[in-house]
Amino acid sequence: MWSKDPYLRSDIVASAMSRNKFEKIKSNLKFYKPEVAENTKDRAWRVRSMLNIFRKNLVQFGIFSTAVSIDEMMTTFYGRCVMKQFIKAKPIRFGIKMWALCSASGFLFDFDIYCGKNSDKGEVLTNCALGSRVVLQMLQKLLFNIPAKKLFKYHVYYDNLFCCPDLLVHLKKAGLRATGTVRENRIKEKNDISKDTPRGTFAVKHDKNSV
């Protein structure tokens, strides 16, 4: 908001208050009601009501991009919290991990906090892999609110954390196109394209059992 880069800076926010004042106010805010009953199945129960308000404001505009992406993101946090994660290879190594549904330009359509594998979120999909559960949860609004005749226009992308052959087949049957990356050591087929191959080169293989 206070960046010197004109493409990142928000003049409305920067003119209203300084960054130091914002940080001071933020450090004294608490977004939960002490009288709310504890939910042992939801580790984010203290802030769930605020998160639901924010998510409601996001989804009210619908998904207006036909190319959407599902990925994980980290919110920087160094305090004490049972949900705090450490991911060595990420730019933000310590923080709260979230799942996000975004457009190709980075607009956030929906999100959720990762509360651990024992969370009751997605309880009806307990037999699915974690990545598949996350994808299906993030796509609920799209799958249920978009008519089947228009669903084929949308294309969802995700990386090898979420990619699963069964998930790709399921989304295809639902009428939604999907593309995912996969790690080299997880498939029997090898990629014949070398690293020195010119950009834009591709190879195609088809699985007859998944038609």
Short mmCIF file of C-alpha atoms in Angstrom, two decimals:
data_model
loop_
_atom_site.label_atom_id
_atom_site.label_comp_id
_atom_site.label_asym_id
_atom_site.label_seq_id
_atom_site.Cartn_x
_atom_site.Cartn_y
_atom_site.Cartn_z
CA MET A 1 0.00 0.00 0.00
CA TRP A 2 2.86 2.40 0.79
CA SER A 3 5.21 1.15 -1.90
CA LYS A 4 7.17 3.63 -4.01
CA ASP A 5 6.32 1.51 -7.04
CA PRO A 6 3.30 3.22 -8.69
CA TYR A 7 1.90 -0.18 -9.78
CA LEU A 8 1.79 -1.41 -6.18
CA ARG A 9 1.07 1.77 -4.25
CA SER A 10 -2.44 2.70 -3.09
CA ASP A 11 -2.66 6.49 -2.84
CA ILE A 12 -6.01 6.35 -1.02
CA VAL A 13 -4.56 4.26 1.81
CA ALA A 14 -1.18 5.99 1.91
CA SER A 15 -2.77 9.45 2.13
CA ALA A 16 -5.07 8.36 4.98
CA MET A 17 -2.34 7.21 7.37
CA SER A 18 1.33 6.31 7.51
CA ARG A 19 2.57 2.74 7.44
CA ASN A 20 3.93 3.01 11.01
CA LYS A 21 0.55 4.17 12.30
CA PHE A 22 -1.18 1.31 10.52
CA GLU A 23 1.26 -1.21 12.01
CA LYS A 24 0.68 0.21 15.51
CA ILE A 25 -3.10 -0.03 15.16
CA LYS A 26 -2.89 -3.54 13.70
CA SER A 27 -0.70 -4.77 16.56
CA ASN A 28 -3.45 -3.92 19.07
CA LEU A 29 -6.40 -5.43 17.21
CA LYS A 30 -8.08 -8.70 18.20
CA PHE A 31 -10.66 -10.22 15.89
CA TYR A 32 -12.55 -12.70 18.03
CA LYS A 33 -15.30 -12.80 20.60
CA PRO A 34 -14.29 -14.39 23.94
CA GLU A 35 -17.84 -15.56 24.57
CA VAL A 36 -17.96 -17.69 21.41
CA ALA A 37 -18.01 -21.39 22.26
CA GLU A 38 -14.81 -23.24 21.47
CA ASN A 39 -14.92 -25.59 18.49
CA THR A 40 -12.38 -28.36 19.03
CA LYS A 41 -12.71 -29.50 15.40
CA ASP A 42 -11.86 -26.08 13.98
CA ARG A 43 -8.52 -24.64 15.06
CA ALA A 44 -9.44 -21.26 13.53
CA TRP A 45 -12.66 -20.97 15.56
CA ARG A 46 -11.57 -17.73 17.23
CA VAL A 47 -11.44 -15.84 13.92
CA ARG A 48 -13.85 -17.95 11.88
CA SER A 49 -16.67 -15.40 12.04
CA MET A 50 -14.41 -12.64 10.69
CA LEU A 51 -13.06 -14.94 7.97
CA ASN A 52 -16.59 -15.84 6.90
CA ILE A 53 -17.45 -12.15 6.53
CA PHE A 54 -14.38 -11.58 4.39
CA ARG A 55 -15.10 -14.66 2.25
CA LYS A 56 -18.71 -13.56 1.80
CA ASN A 57 -17.52 -10.24 0.43
CA LEU A 58 -15.20 -12.05 -1.97
CA VAL A 59 -17.66 -14.56 -3.40
CA GLN A 60 -20.48 -12.04 -3.89
CA PHE A 61 -18.91 -10.92 -7.16
CA GLY A 62 -18.68 -14.46 -8.49
CA ILE A 63 -15.81 -15.93 -10.49
CA PHE A 64 -15.45 -13.60 -13.46
CA SER A 65 -12.28 -15.17 -14.88
CA THR A 66 -12.38 -18.36 -16.95
CA ALA A 67 -8.76 -19.21 -16.04
CA VAL A 68 -8.41 -19.85 -12.31
CA SER A 69 -5.58 -21.19 -10.18
CA ILE A 70 -5.53 -23.04 -6.85
CA ASP A 71 -2.40 -22.84 -4.75
CA GLU A 72 -1.09 -22.49 -1.23
CA MET A 73 0.03 -19.17 0.23
CA MET A 74 1.72 -18.17 3.46
CA THR A 75 0.77 -15.33 5.79
CA THR A 76 3.84 -14.19 7.74
CA PHE A 77 3.54 -15.01 11.45
CA TYR A 78 6.28 -15.55 14.03
CA GLY A 79 4.13 -15.77 17.17
CA ARG A 80 2.87 -18.81 19.02
CA CYS A 81 0.06 -20.59 17.24
CA VAL A 82 -0.85 -24.24 16.79
CA MET A 83 -1.46 -23.61 13.07
CA LYS A 84 1.93 -22.04 12.38
CA GLN A 85 3.80 -23.79 9.58
CA PHE A 86 7.43 -23.95 8.51
CA ILE A 87 8.11 -24.53 4.82
CA LYS A 88 11.79 -24.41 4.03
CA ALA A 89 11.58 -23.77 0.27
CA LYS A 90 9.05 -20.92 0.45
CA PRO A 91 9.93 -17.19 0.37
CA ILE A 92 7.88 -16.87 3.58
CA ARG A 93 9.07 -19.79 5.68
CA PHE A 94 7.16 -19.13 8.92
CA GLY A 95 3.47 -18.35 8.98
CA ILE A 96 -0.12 -19.50 8.59
CA LYS A 97 -0.71 -21.60 5.48
CA MET A 98 -3.79 -20.88 3.40
CA TRP A 99 -5.44 -22.30 0.31
CA ALA A 100 -6.41 -19.75 -2.33
CA LEU A 101 -8.50 -19.66 -5.49
CA CYS A 102 -7.30 -16.85 -7.74
CA SER A 103 -7.63 -15.56 -11.28
CA ALA A 104 -4.75 -15.60 -13.76
CA SER A 105 -4.10 -11.96 -12.86
CA GLY A 106 -3.93 -12.73 -9.12
CA PHE A 107 -7.42 -11.60 -8.03
CA LEU A 108 -8.55 -13.56 -4.96
CA PHE A 109 -11.90 -15.33 -5.36
CA ASP A 110 -11.89 -17.50 -2.25
CA PHE A 111 -9.55 -18.80 0.44
CA ASP A 112 -9.40 -20.90 3.57
CA ILE A 113 -6.96 -21.53 6.40
CA TYR A 114 -5.16 -24.87 6.58
CA CYS A 115 -6.01 -26.16 10.05
CA GLY A 116 -4.26 -29.51 9.83
CA LYS A 117 -5.09 -32.96 8.52
CA ASN A 118 -7.51 -33.62 11.40
CA SER A 119 -9.69 -30.62 10.56
CA ASP A 120 -13.37 -31.33 9.93
CA LYS A 121 -13.25 -29.19 6.79
CA GLY A 122 -14.10 -31.52 3.93
CA GLU A 123 -15.27 -34.33 6.22
CA VAL A 124 -17.34 -35.86 3.40
CA LEU A 125 -14.16 -36.32 1.36
CA THR A 126 -12.11 -38.20 3.93
CA ASN A 127 -11.16 -40.91 1.43
CA CYS A 128 -9.62 -38.37 -0.95
CA ALA A 129 -6.07 -37.10 -0.86
CA LEU A 130 -5.50 -33.74 0.81
CA GLY A 131 -4.81 -32.00 -2.50
CA SER A 132 -8.02 -33.34 -4.04
CA ARG A 133 -10.08 -32.22 -1.02
CA VAL A 134 -8.65 -28.72 -1.22
CA VAL A 135 -9.37 -28.40 -4.95
CA LEU A 136 -12.95 -29.62 -4.61
CA GLN A 137 -13.60 -27.36 -1.62
CA MET A 138 -12.25 -24.30 -3.43
CA LEU A 139 -14.32 -25.12 -6.53
CA GLN A 140 -17.65 -25.67 -4.77
CA LYS A 141 -19.03 -22.25 -5.71
CA LEU A 142 -17.98 -22.76 -9.32
CA LEU A 143 -19.32 -26.30 -9.67
CA PHE A 144 -22.69 -25.58 -8.03
CA ASN A 145 -23.41 -22.04 -9.28
CA ILE A 146 -22.27 -22.22 -12.89
CA PRO A 147 -24.64 -24.00 -15.34
CA ALA A 148 -23.21 -27.15 -16.87
CA LYS A 149 -23.46 -25.64 -20.36
CA LYS A 150 -21.10 -22.81 -19.36
CA LEU A 151 -18.80 -24.77 -17.07
CA PHE A 152 -16.65 -26.01 -19.97
CA LYS A 153 -15.45 -22.44 -20.54
CA TYR A 154 -13.55 -22.51 -17.24
CA HIS A 155 -10.10 -23.99 -16.81
CA VAL A 156 -8.45 -24.60 -13.44
CA TYR A 157 -4.70 -24.87 -12.93
CA TYR A 158 -2.74 -26.26 -9.97
CA ASP A 159 0.71 -27.66 -9.20
CA ASN A 160 1.95 -31.11 -8.18
CA LEU A 161 0.80 -30.65 -4.57
CA PHE A 162 -2.81 -31.02 -5.73
CA CYS A 163 -2.48 -32.95 -8.99
CA CYS A 164 -3.96 -36.44 -9.01
CA PRO A 165 -5.19 -38.55 -11.97
CA ASP A 166 -8.45 -39.38 -10.19
CA LEU A 167 -9.08 -35.69 -9.55
CA LEU A 168 -8.47 -34.80 -13.21
CA VAL A 169 -10.91 -37.51 -14.30
CA HIS A 170 -13.52 -36.36 -11.76
CA LEU A 171 -13.33 -32.73 -12.87
CA LYS A 172 -13.52 -33.81 -16.52
CA LYS A 173 -16.72 -35.77 -15.82
CA ALA A 174 -18.13 -32.72 -14.02
CA GLY A 175 -17.52 -30.68 -17.18
CA LEU A 176 -14.56 -28.66 -15.89
CA ARG A 177 -11.20 -28.60 -17.63
CA ALA A 178 -8.09 -28.84 -15.48
CA THR A 179 -4.32 -28.80 -15.90
CA GLY A 180 -1.75 -29.78 -13.29
CA THR A 181 1.96 -30.36 -13.01
CA VAL A 182 3.42 -33.61 -11.75
CA ARG A 183 6.80 -34.52 -10.30
CA GLU A 184 9.08 -36.62 -12.44
CA ASN A 185 9.49 -39.35 -9.80
CA ARG A 186 5.73 -39.90 -9.47
CA ILE A 187 5.05 -41.21 -12.96
CA LYS A 188 6.36 -44.15 -14.94
CA GLU A 189 6.42 -42.24 -18.23
CA LYS A 190 9.49 -40.09 -18.78
CA ASN A 191 9.55 -36.71 -20.45
CA ASP A 192 11.63 -36.88 -23.62
CA ILE A 193 12.05 -33.09 -23.79
CA SER A 194 15.46 -31.98 -22.59
CA LYS A 195 16.15 -28.80 -20.66
CA ASP A 196 17.94 -27.32 -23.67
CA THR A 197 14.88 -27.64 -25.92
CA PRO A 198 13.60 -24.27 -27.26
CA ARG A 199 10.72 -22.70 -25.37
CA GLY A 200 7.30 -23.67 -26.69
CA THR A 201 8.25 -27.27 -27.50
CA PHE A 202 5.81 -29.84 -26.12
CA ALA A 203 5.00 -33.54 -26.21
CA VAL A 204 1.59 -35.17 -25.79
CA LYS A 205 0.63 -38.56 -24.35
CA HIS A 206 -2.89 -39.86 -23.83
CA ASP A 207 -4.30 -42.29 -21.28
CA LYS A 208 -6.93 -44.44 -23.00
CA ASN A 209 -8.27 -45.71 -19.67
CA SER A 210 -9.36 -42.22 -18.60
CA VAL A 211 -11.46 -41.22 -21.60
#
